Every structure is written in C-alpha cells, then in structure tokens.
Short mmCIF file of C-alpha atoms and ligand atoms in Angstrom, two decimals:
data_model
loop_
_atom_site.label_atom_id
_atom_site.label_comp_id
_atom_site.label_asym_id
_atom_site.label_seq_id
_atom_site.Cartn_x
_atom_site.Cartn_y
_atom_site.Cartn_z
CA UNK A 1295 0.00 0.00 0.00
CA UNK A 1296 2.94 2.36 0.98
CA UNK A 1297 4.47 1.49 -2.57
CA UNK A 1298 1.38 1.90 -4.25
CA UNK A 1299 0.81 5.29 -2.28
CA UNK A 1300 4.56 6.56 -3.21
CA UNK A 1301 4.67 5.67 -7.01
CA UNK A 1302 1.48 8.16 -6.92
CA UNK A 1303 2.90 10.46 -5.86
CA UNK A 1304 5.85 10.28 -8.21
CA UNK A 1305 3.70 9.76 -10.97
CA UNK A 1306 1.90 13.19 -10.11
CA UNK A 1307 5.24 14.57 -9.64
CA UNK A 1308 6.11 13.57 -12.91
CA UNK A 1309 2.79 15.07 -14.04
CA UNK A 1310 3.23 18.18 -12.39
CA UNK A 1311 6.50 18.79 -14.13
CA UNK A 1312 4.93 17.69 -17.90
CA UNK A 1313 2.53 21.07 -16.78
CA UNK A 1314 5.43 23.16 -15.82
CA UNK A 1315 6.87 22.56 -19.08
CA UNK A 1316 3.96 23.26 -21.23
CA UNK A 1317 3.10 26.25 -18.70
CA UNK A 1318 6.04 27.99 -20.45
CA UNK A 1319 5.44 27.21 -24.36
CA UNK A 1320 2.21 28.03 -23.99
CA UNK A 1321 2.44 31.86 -22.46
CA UNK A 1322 5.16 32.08 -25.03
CA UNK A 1323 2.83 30.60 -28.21
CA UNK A 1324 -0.92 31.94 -27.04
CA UNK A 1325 1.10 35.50 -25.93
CA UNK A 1326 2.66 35.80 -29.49
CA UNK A 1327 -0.65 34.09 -31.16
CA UNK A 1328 -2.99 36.98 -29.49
CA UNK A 1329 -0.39 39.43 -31.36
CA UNK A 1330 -0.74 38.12 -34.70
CA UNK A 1331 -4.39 36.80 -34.39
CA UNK A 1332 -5.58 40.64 -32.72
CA UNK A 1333 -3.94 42.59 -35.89
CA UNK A 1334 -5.43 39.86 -38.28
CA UNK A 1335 -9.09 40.56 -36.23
CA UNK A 1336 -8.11 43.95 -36.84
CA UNK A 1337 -7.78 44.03 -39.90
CA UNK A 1338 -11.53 42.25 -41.27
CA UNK A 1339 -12.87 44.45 -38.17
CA UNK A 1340 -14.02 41.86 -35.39
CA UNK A 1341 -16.24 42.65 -32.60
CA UNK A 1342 -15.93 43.51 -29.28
CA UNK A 1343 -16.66 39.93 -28.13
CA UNK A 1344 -14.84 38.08 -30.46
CA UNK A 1345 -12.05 40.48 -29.08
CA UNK A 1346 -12.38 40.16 -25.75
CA UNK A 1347 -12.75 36.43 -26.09
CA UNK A 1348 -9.20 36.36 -27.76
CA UNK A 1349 -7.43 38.53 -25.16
CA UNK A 1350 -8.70 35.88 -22.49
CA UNK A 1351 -7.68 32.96 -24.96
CA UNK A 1352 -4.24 34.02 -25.54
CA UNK A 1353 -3.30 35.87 -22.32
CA UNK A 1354 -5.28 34.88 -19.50
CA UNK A 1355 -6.11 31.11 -20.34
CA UNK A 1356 -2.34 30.06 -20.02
CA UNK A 1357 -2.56 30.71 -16.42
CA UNK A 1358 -5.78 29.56 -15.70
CA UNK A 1359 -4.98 25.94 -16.71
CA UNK A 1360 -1.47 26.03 -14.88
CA UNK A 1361 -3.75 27.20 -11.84
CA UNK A 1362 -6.22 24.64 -12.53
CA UNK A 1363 -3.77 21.65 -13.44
CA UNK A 1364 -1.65 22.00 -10.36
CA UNK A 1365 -4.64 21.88 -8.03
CA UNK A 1366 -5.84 19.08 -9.66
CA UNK A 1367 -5.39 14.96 -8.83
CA UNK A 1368 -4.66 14.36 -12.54
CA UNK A 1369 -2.74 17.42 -13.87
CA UNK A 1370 -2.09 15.82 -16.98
CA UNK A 1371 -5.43 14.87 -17.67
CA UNK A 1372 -6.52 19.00 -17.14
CA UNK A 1373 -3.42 19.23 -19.43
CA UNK A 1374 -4.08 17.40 -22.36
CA UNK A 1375 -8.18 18.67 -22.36
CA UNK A 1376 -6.93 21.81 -22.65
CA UNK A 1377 -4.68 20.93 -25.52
CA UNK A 1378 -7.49 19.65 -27.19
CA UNK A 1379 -9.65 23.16 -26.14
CA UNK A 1380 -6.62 25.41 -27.50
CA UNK A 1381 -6.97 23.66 -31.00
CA UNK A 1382 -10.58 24.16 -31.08
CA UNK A 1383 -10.59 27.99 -29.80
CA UNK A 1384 -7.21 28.66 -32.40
CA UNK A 1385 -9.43 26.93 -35.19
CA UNK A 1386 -12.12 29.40 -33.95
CA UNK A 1387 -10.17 32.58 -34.39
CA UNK A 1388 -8.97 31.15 -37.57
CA UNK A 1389 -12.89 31.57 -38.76
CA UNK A 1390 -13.02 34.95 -36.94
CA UNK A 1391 -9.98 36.10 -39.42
CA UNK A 1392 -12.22 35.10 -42.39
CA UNK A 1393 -9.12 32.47 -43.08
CA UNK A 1394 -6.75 34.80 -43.97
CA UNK A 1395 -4.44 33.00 -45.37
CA UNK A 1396 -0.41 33.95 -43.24
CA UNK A 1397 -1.89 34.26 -39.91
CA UNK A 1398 -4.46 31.30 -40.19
CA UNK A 1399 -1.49 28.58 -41.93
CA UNK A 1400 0.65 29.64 -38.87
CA UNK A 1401 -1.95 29.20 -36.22
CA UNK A 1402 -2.84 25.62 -37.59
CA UNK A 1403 1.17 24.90 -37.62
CA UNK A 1404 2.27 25.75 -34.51
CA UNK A 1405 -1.30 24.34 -32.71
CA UNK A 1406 -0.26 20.95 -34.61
CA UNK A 1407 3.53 21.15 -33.70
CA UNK A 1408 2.72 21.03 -30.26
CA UNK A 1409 -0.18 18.28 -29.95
CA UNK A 1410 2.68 16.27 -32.69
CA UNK A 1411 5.19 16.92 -29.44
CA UNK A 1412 3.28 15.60 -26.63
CA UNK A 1413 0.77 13.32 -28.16
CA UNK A 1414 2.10 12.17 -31.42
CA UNK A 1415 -0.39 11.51 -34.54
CA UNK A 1416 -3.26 9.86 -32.86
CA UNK A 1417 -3.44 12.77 -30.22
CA UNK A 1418 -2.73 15.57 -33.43
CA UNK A 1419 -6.05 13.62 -35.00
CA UNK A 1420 -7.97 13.91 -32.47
CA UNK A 1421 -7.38 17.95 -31.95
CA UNK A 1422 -7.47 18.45 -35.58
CA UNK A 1423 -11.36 17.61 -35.55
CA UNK A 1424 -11.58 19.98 -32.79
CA UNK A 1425 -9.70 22.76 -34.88
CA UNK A 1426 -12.29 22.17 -37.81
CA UNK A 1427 -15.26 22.68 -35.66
CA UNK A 1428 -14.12 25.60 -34.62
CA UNK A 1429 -12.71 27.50 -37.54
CA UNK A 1430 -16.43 26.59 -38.93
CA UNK A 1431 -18.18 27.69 -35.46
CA UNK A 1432 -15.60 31.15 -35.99
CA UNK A 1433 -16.37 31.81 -39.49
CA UNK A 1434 -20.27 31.70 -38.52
CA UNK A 1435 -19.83 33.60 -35.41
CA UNK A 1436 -17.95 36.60 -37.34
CA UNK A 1437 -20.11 36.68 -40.74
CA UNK A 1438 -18.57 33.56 -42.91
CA UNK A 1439 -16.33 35.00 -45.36
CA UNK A 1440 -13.01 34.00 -47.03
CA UNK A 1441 -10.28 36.72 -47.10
CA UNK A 1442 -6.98 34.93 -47.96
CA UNK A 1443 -4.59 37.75 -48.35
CA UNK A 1444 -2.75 39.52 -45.71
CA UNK A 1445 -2.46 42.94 -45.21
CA UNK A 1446 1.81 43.94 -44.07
CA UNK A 1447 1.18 44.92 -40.14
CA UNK A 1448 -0.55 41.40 -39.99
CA UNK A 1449 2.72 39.87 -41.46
CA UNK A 1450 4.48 41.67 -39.32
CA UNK A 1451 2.88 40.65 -36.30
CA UNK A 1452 3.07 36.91 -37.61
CA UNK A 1453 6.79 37.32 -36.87
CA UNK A 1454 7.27 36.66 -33.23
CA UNK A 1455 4.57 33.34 -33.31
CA UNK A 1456 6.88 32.22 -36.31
CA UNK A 1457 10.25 32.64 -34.84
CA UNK A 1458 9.95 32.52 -31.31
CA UNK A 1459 7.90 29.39 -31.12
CA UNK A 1460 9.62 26.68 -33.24
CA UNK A 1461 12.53 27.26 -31.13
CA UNK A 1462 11.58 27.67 -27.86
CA UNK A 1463 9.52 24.09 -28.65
CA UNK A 1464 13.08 22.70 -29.84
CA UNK A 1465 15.03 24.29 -27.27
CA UNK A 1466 12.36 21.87 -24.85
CA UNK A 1467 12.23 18.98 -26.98
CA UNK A 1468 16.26 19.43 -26.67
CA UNK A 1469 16.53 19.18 -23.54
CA UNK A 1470 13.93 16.00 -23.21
CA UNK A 1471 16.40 14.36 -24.94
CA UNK A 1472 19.33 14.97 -22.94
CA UNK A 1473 17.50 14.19 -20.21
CA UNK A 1474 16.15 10.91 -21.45
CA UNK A 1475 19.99 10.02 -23.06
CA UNK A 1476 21.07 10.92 -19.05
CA UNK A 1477 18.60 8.56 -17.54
CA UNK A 1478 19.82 6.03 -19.94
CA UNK A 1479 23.04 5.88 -19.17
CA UNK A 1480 22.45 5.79 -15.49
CA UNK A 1481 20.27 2.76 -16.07
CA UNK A 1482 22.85 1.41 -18.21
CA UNK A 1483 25.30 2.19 -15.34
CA UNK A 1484 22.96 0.29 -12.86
CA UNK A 1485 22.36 -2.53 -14.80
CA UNK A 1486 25.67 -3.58 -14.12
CA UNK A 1487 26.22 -3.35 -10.64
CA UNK A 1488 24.94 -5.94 -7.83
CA UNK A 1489 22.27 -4.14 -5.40
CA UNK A 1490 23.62 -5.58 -2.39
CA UNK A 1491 27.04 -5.24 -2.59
CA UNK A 1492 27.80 -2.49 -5.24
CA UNK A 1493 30.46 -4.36 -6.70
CA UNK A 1494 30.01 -5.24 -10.87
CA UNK A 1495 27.15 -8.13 -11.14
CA UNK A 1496 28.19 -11.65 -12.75
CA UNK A 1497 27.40 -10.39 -15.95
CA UNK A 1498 29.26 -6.75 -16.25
CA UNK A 1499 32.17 -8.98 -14.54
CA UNK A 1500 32.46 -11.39 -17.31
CA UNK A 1501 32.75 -8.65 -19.56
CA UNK A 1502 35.25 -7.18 -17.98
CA UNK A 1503 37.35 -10.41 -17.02
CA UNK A 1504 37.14 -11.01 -20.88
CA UNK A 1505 38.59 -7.88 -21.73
CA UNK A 1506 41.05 -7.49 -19.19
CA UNK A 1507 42.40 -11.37 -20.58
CA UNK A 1508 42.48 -10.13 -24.56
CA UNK A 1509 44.59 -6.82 -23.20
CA UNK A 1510 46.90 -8.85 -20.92
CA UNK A 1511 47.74 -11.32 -23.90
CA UNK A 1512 48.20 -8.36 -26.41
CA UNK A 1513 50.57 -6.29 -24.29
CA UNK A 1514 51.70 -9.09 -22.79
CA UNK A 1515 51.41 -8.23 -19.18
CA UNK A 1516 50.65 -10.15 -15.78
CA UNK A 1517 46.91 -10.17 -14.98
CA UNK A 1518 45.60 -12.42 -11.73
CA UNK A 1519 42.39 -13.73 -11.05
CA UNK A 1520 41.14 -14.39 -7.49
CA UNK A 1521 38.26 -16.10 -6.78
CA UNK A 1522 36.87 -15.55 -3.39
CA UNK A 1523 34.27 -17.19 -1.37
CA UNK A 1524 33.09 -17.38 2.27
CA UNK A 1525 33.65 -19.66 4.33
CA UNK A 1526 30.50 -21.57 5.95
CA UNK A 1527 27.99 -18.90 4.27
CA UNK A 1528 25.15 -21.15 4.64
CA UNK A 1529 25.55 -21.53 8.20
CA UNK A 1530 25.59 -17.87 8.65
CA UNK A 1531 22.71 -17.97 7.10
CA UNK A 1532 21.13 -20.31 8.93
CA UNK A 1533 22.17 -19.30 12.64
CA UNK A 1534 21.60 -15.63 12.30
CA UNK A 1535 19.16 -15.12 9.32
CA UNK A 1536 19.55 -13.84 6.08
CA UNK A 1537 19.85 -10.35 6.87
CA UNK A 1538 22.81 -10.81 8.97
CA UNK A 1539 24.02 -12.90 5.89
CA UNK A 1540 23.46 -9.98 3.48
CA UNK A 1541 25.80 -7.62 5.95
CA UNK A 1542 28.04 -10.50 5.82
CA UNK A 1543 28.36 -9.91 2.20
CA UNK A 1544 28.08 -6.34 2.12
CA UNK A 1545 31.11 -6.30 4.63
CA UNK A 1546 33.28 -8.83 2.81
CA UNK A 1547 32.47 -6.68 -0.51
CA UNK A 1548 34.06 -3.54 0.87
CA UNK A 1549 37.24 -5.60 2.16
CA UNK A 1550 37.68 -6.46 -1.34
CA UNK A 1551 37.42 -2.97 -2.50
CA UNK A 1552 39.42 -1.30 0.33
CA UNK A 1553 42.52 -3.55 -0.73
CA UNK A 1554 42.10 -3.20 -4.29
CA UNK A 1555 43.17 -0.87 -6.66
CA UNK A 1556 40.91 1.14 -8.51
CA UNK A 1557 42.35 -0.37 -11.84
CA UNK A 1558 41.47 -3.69 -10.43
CA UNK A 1559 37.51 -5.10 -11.17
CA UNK A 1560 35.92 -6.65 -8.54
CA UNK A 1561 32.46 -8.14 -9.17
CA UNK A 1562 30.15 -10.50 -7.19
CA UNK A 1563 30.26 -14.03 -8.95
CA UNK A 1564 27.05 -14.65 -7.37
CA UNK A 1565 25.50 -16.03 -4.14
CA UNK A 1566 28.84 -15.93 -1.44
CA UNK A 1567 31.40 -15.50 -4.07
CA UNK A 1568 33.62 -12.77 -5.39
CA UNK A 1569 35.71 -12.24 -8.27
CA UNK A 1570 38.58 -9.82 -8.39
CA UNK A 1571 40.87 -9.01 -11.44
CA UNK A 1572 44.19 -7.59 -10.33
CA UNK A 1573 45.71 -5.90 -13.67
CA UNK A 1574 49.45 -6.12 -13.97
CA UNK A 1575 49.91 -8.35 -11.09
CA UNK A 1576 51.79 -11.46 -10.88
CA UNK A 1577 50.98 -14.49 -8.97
CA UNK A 1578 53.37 -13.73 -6.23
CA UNK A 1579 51.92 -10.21 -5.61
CA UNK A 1580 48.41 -11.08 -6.20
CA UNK A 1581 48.75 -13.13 -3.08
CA UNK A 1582 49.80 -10.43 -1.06
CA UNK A 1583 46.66 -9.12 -1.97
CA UNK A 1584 44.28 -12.41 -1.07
CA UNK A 1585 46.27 -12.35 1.93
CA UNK A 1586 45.61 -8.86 2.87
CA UNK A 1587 41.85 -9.32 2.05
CA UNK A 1588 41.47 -12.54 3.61
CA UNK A 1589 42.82 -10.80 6.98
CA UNK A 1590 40.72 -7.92 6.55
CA UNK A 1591 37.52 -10.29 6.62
CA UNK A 1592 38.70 -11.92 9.90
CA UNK A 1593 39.64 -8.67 11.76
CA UNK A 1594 36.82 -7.01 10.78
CA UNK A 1595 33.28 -7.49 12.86
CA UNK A 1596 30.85 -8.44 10.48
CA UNK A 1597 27.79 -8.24 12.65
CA UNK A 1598 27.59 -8.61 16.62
CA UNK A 1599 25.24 -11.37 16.31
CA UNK A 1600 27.83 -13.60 14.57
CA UNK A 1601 29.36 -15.31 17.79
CA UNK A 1602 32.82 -15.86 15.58
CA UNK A 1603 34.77 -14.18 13.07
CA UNK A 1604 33.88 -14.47 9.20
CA UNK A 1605 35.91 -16.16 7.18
CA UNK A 1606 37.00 -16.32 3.20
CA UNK A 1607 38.76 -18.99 1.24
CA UNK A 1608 40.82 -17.50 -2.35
CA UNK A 1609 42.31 -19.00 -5.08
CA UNK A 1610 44.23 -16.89 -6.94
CA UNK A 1611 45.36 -17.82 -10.86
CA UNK A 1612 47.36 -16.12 -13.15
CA UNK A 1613 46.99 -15.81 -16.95
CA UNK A 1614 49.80 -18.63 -17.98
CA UNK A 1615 50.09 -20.71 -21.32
CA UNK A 1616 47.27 -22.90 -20.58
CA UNK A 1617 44.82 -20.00 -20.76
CA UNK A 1618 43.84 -20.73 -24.15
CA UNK A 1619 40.71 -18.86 -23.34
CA UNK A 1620 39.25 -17.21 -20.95
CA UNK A 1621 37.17 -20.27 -19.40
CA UNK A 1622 40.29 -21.42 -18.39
CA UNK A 1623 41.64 -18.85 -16.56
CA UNK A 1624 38.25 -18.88 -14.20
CA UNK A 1625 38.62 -22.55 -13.99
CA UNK A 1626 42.20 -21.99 -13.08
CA UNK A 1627 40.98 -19.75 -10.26
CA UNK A 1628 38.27 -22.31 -9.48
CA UNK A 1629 40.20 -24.85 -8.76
CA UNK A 1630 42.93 -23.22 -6.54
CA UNK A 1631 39.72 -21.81 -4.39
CA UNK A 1632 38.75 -25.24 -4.22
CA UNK A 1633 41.87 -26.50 -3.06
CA UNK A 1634 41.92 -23.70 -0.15
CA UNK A 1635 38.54 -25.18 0.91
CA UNK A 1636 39.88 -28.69 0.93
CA UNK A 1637 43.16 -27.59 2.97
CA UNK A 1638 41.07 -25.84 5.62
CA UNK A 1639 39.20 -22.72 4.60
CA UNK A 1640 40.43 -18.96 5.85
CA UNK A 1641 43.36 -19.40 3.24
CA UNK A 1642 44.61 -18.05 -0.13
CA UNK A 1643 46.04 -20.66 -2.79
CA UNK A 1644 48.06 -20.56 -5.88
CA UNK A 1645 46.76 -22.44 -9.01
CA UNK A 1646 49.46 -25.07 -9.58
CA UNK A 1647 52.28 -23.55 -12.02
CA UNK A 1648 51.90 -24.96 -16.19
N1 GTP B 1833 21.99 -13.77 2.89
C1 GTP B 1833 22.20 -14.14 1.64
N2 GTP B 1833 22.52 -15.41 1.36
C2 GTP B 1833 22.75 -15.78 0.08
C3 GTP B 1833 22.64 -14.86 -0.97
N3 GTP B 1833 22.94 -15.51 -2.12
C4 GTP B 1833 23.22 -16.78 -1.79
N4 GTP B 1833 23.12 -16.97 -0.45
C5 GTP B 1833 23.34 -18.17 0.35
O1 GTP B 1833 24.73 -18.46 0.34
C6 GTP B 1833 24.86 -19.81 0.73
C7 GTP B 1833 26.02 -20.40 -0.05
O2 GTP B 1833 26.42 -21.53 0.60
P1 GTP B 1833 27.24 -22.67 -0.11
O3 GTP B 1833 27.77 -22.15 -1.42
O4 GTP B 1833 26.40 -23.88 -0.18
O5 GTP B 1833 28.44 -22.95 0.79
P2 GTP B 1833 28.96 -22.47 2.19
O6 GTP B 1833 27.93 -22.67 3.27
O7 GTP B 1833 29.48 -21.07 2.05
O8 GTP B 1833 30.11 -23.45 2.44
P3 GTP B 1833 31.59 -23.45 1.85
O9 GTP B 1833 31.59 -22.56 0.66
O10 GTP B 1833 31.84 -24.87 1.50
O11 GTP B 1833 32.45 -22.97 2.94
C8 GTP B 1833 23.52 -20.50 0.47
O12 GTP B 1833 22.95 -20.85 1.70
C9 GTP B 1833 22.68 -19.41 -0.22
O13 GTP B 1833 21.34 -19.46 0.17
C10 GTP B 1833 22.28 -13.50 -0.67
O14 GTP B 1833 22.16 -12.63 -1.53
N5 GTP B 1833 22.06 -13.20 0.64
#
C-alpha cells in the first residue's frame, strides 16, 4: 500500500512537471498568437466579443490551466483537455480572421507542432477535428467569409509566433532528450552493478574479465584472477538469518574494494562469491593481496550477532600458457579456491604452475 501510495505520488510529480513545461510554451505561443491573431481581427474588423474572447484565450487562459492543473489529482489529464480546447478555440479565431491566409497557416502549424510533441499523430487527429469545428463555429460567429490575403502589419505581427515558437519548442524537446539520453546511461550504469554489494554483477564482470584477458595477452602483461568465497555462508545464514548474511556480504564486498586498486575489477560471482581481477599483477603479488583481504575479513566485525569471526577462502590464478581462453583462466581460479577449501578454509592458494 505504501508502494502503491509513493509511485502516486511520483507519478503526479512527474505530471506536475509535464505542466510546468507546457506552462512555459504556452504563455510564449498563445502571448505571441494573441499578437498576430488581434492585428489579423483587426484588420476584417471583429467585434468587441470576439475580441475580448481572444485577449482571455491568448493571455489569460495560459494561467488559468497552470492554476487549474496544479490543483488538480490528474494534472495531466486538465493538461491534455486543454490541448485539445486550445486547437478548437485557435481553429475558432482562424474563422473569426475570415481564413486569412499567413496568420491562419501559422496558427494551424504551430497548434499541430505542439499536440505532434506531446501526443504524437493519434493525439494531433484527435485535436485536428476539434480545430475544424471551430474554424467553422468562428467563421459563422464573425459573418462567414473568405479573405486569404494579408495585409503587411498582420505579417508583421506573424513574426514573433513564427520565430519565437519553433525554437523555444526545440530548445524543450532538446533538452527532453538529454535528459532521457542521461537517464539512460544511469540505467545502463545500474544494470551492471549488484544491489547488495555495489560491486560489478556476474554479468558486467564477465565482460570485464574477458577484456582485461584479450589486453593482458596483447601487451603481454601479468593479470591475476582471485576467486573468493566465504567460508560456511550457509551456516551464517542459517544461525543468524539472512539479513545478517546480506551484511556478511556487504562487509566482505568492501574488504575487497578497500585492498584493491581502482584499476582492479571486482564483481560479485554470485550467491557468497567474489571475483577480483588484479591488472598487472603477478601471482606472487596477487597473493599479497588475497592475503591482505582474507585478513581484513577476519579482523573485521561483520555483525555482533555472529558469535565468531567471518571467514573467506581465495584461489588466486594467473593468466599462464594454458589460458587458451578465458574459461580457463576462471577454472584456473576455481580450482585453486577449491583446493583452499579442501586444505582448511580462511586461506589463499596458488593455481598449480603450467
Ligand atoms: N543472505 C544471503 N545469502 C545468500 C545470498 N545468495 C546466496 N546466499 C546463500 O549463500 C549460501 C552459499 O552456501 P554454499 O555455497 O552452499 O556454501 P557455504 O555454506 O558457504 O560453504 P563453503 O563454501 O563450502 O564454505 C547458500 O545458503 C545461499 O542461500 C544472498 O544474496 N544473501
């Protein structure tokens, strides 16, 4: 229910901020619209209502919907009705100018570019009706009549609506895009990483191990794998509950990555066990390194509820002439960890030389 009650409110949120955003075009567009549309109803001499009923349209509406959205449980939905009202009243002055020809094309242009922006064609459709209706209800309303040509102040005032509004709607659509090109990359970023631990998931490890063995054989330079796993997990587990067995893991994850460089890539193999690559290291170094992680895990107190220290086992391989392939390597690793469980646990071993 909580959940249910939070990704509400971050839907509305996200609402909220889709009527902030069209807030600002539309001042801009209906502002610059009631310039071009007023010297247009000039021009074929409009009445007082038809006037008055513009100035609201372009100057006062803006802020009545903002007003009206943000109070409301479903901005969008206020939002997008008035999207489809703004076509039908810009189709209405279109009538009102008897159709002249410069003021009207622009009106119908910039109306669609918008409703193409938010809503795409079905949504563009579905005003467009609206926009018919009213340029028919306008042309009644002001004595029908067809006057194509425009007169130069009406040109003139057709100016702003044509250059300020294309780019202020590209200057948003512009930054949508960074925005959504952002967000991707930070889900790309997340997809690799393991929730619990924050170390690279099995996958994003792989990738790396793979790379980091095709760079070591082509500048051929050391590169050691250890494979690390804890000791008795599953006890752990059972004795203190799998919450104290996630801290376990969350502890023994930042062991690795305190006594690692940042050059090295450490990822969680899955369930209790790590893998670390340690670029440019040999064998004999690399276990200086187990070593110092392995004593790390038992100094450290993983959780007060665990009566005794926790423990890791490593085996540690490094890339030699029997890594045809990568698979190998890992196996390598593999089997020296499994040898360090065999001898005892709470020890770092070698993979036996070629
Ligand atoms: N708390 C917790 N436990 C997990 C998670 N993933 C796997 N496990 C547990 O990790 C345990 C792994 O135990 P095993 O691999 O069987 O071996 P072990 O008990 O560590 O014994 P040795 O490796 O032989 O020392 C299992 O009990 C899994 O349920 C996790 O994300 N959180």
């Amino acid at each position: 229910m909580a959940v249910a009650t939070h990704s509400s409110a971050d839907e509305r949120h996200e609402q909220l901020r889709f009527v902030a955003r069209v807030y600002g075009l539309r001042v801009l567009g209906l502002g610059a619209g009631a310039l071009a549309v007023g010297a247009a109803l000039h021009s074929v001499g409009a009445s007082v209502v038809v006037w008055v009923g513009m100035l609201l349209h372009g100057l006062v509406w803006p802020h009545a919907v903002a007003w009206l959205a943000r109070r409301s449980p479903q901005p969008q939905t206020i939002e997008f009705r008035s999207l489809i009202a703004d076509s039908a009243l810009g189709g209405f002055w279109v009538g009102c100018m008897h159709f002249m020809l410069l003021p009207s094309a622009l009106l119908v242009t910039m109306l669609s570019m918008d409703k193409l922006a938010v809503g795409g064609w079905r949504f563009l459709a579905r005003t467009a009706s609206a926009q018919l209706i009213g340029a028919l209800l306008g042309g009644l309303f002001n004595g029908f009549r067809v006057d194509l040509a425009a007169p130069l102040p009406v040109i003139v005032a057709c100016l702003p609506l044509l250059v300020c509004y294309p780019l202020a709607v590209s200057t948003a659509t512009y930054a949508l895009v960074r925005k959504v090109r952002r967000q991707n990359h930070q889900l790309a970023q997340l997809s690799r990483v393991d929730a619990l631990t924050g170390l690279l998931n099995r996958a994003a490890w792989e990738v790396e191990v793979a790379h980091e063995f095709i760079r070591a054989g082509r500048t051929a330079t050391h590169a050691t794998l250890l494979m690390i796993d804890i000791d008795h997990f599953k006890d752990v587990n059972d004795r203190c509950g799998h919450l104290t067995g996630d801290k376990v893991l969350r502890s023994v994850a930042a062991a690795i990555t305190d006594s690692v460089r940042v050059v090295d890539v450490a990822g969680r193999y899955g369930g209790d066990e790590f893998g670390v690559v340690l670029t440019g290291v040999s064998i004999d170094d690399a276990m200086l390194v187990a070593e110092r992680i392995r004593a790390q895990v038992e100094a450290q107190p993983s959780d007060p509820t665990l009566a005794e220290a926790c423990t890791i086992s490593i085996g540690a391989a490094e890339i030699d002439a029997d890594c045809r392939e990568v698979r190998d390597w890992l196996i390598a690793a593999d089997a020296a960890l499994y040898r360090a469980k065999t001898r005892g646990r709470n020890r770092s071993e070698a993979a036996a030389a070629a």
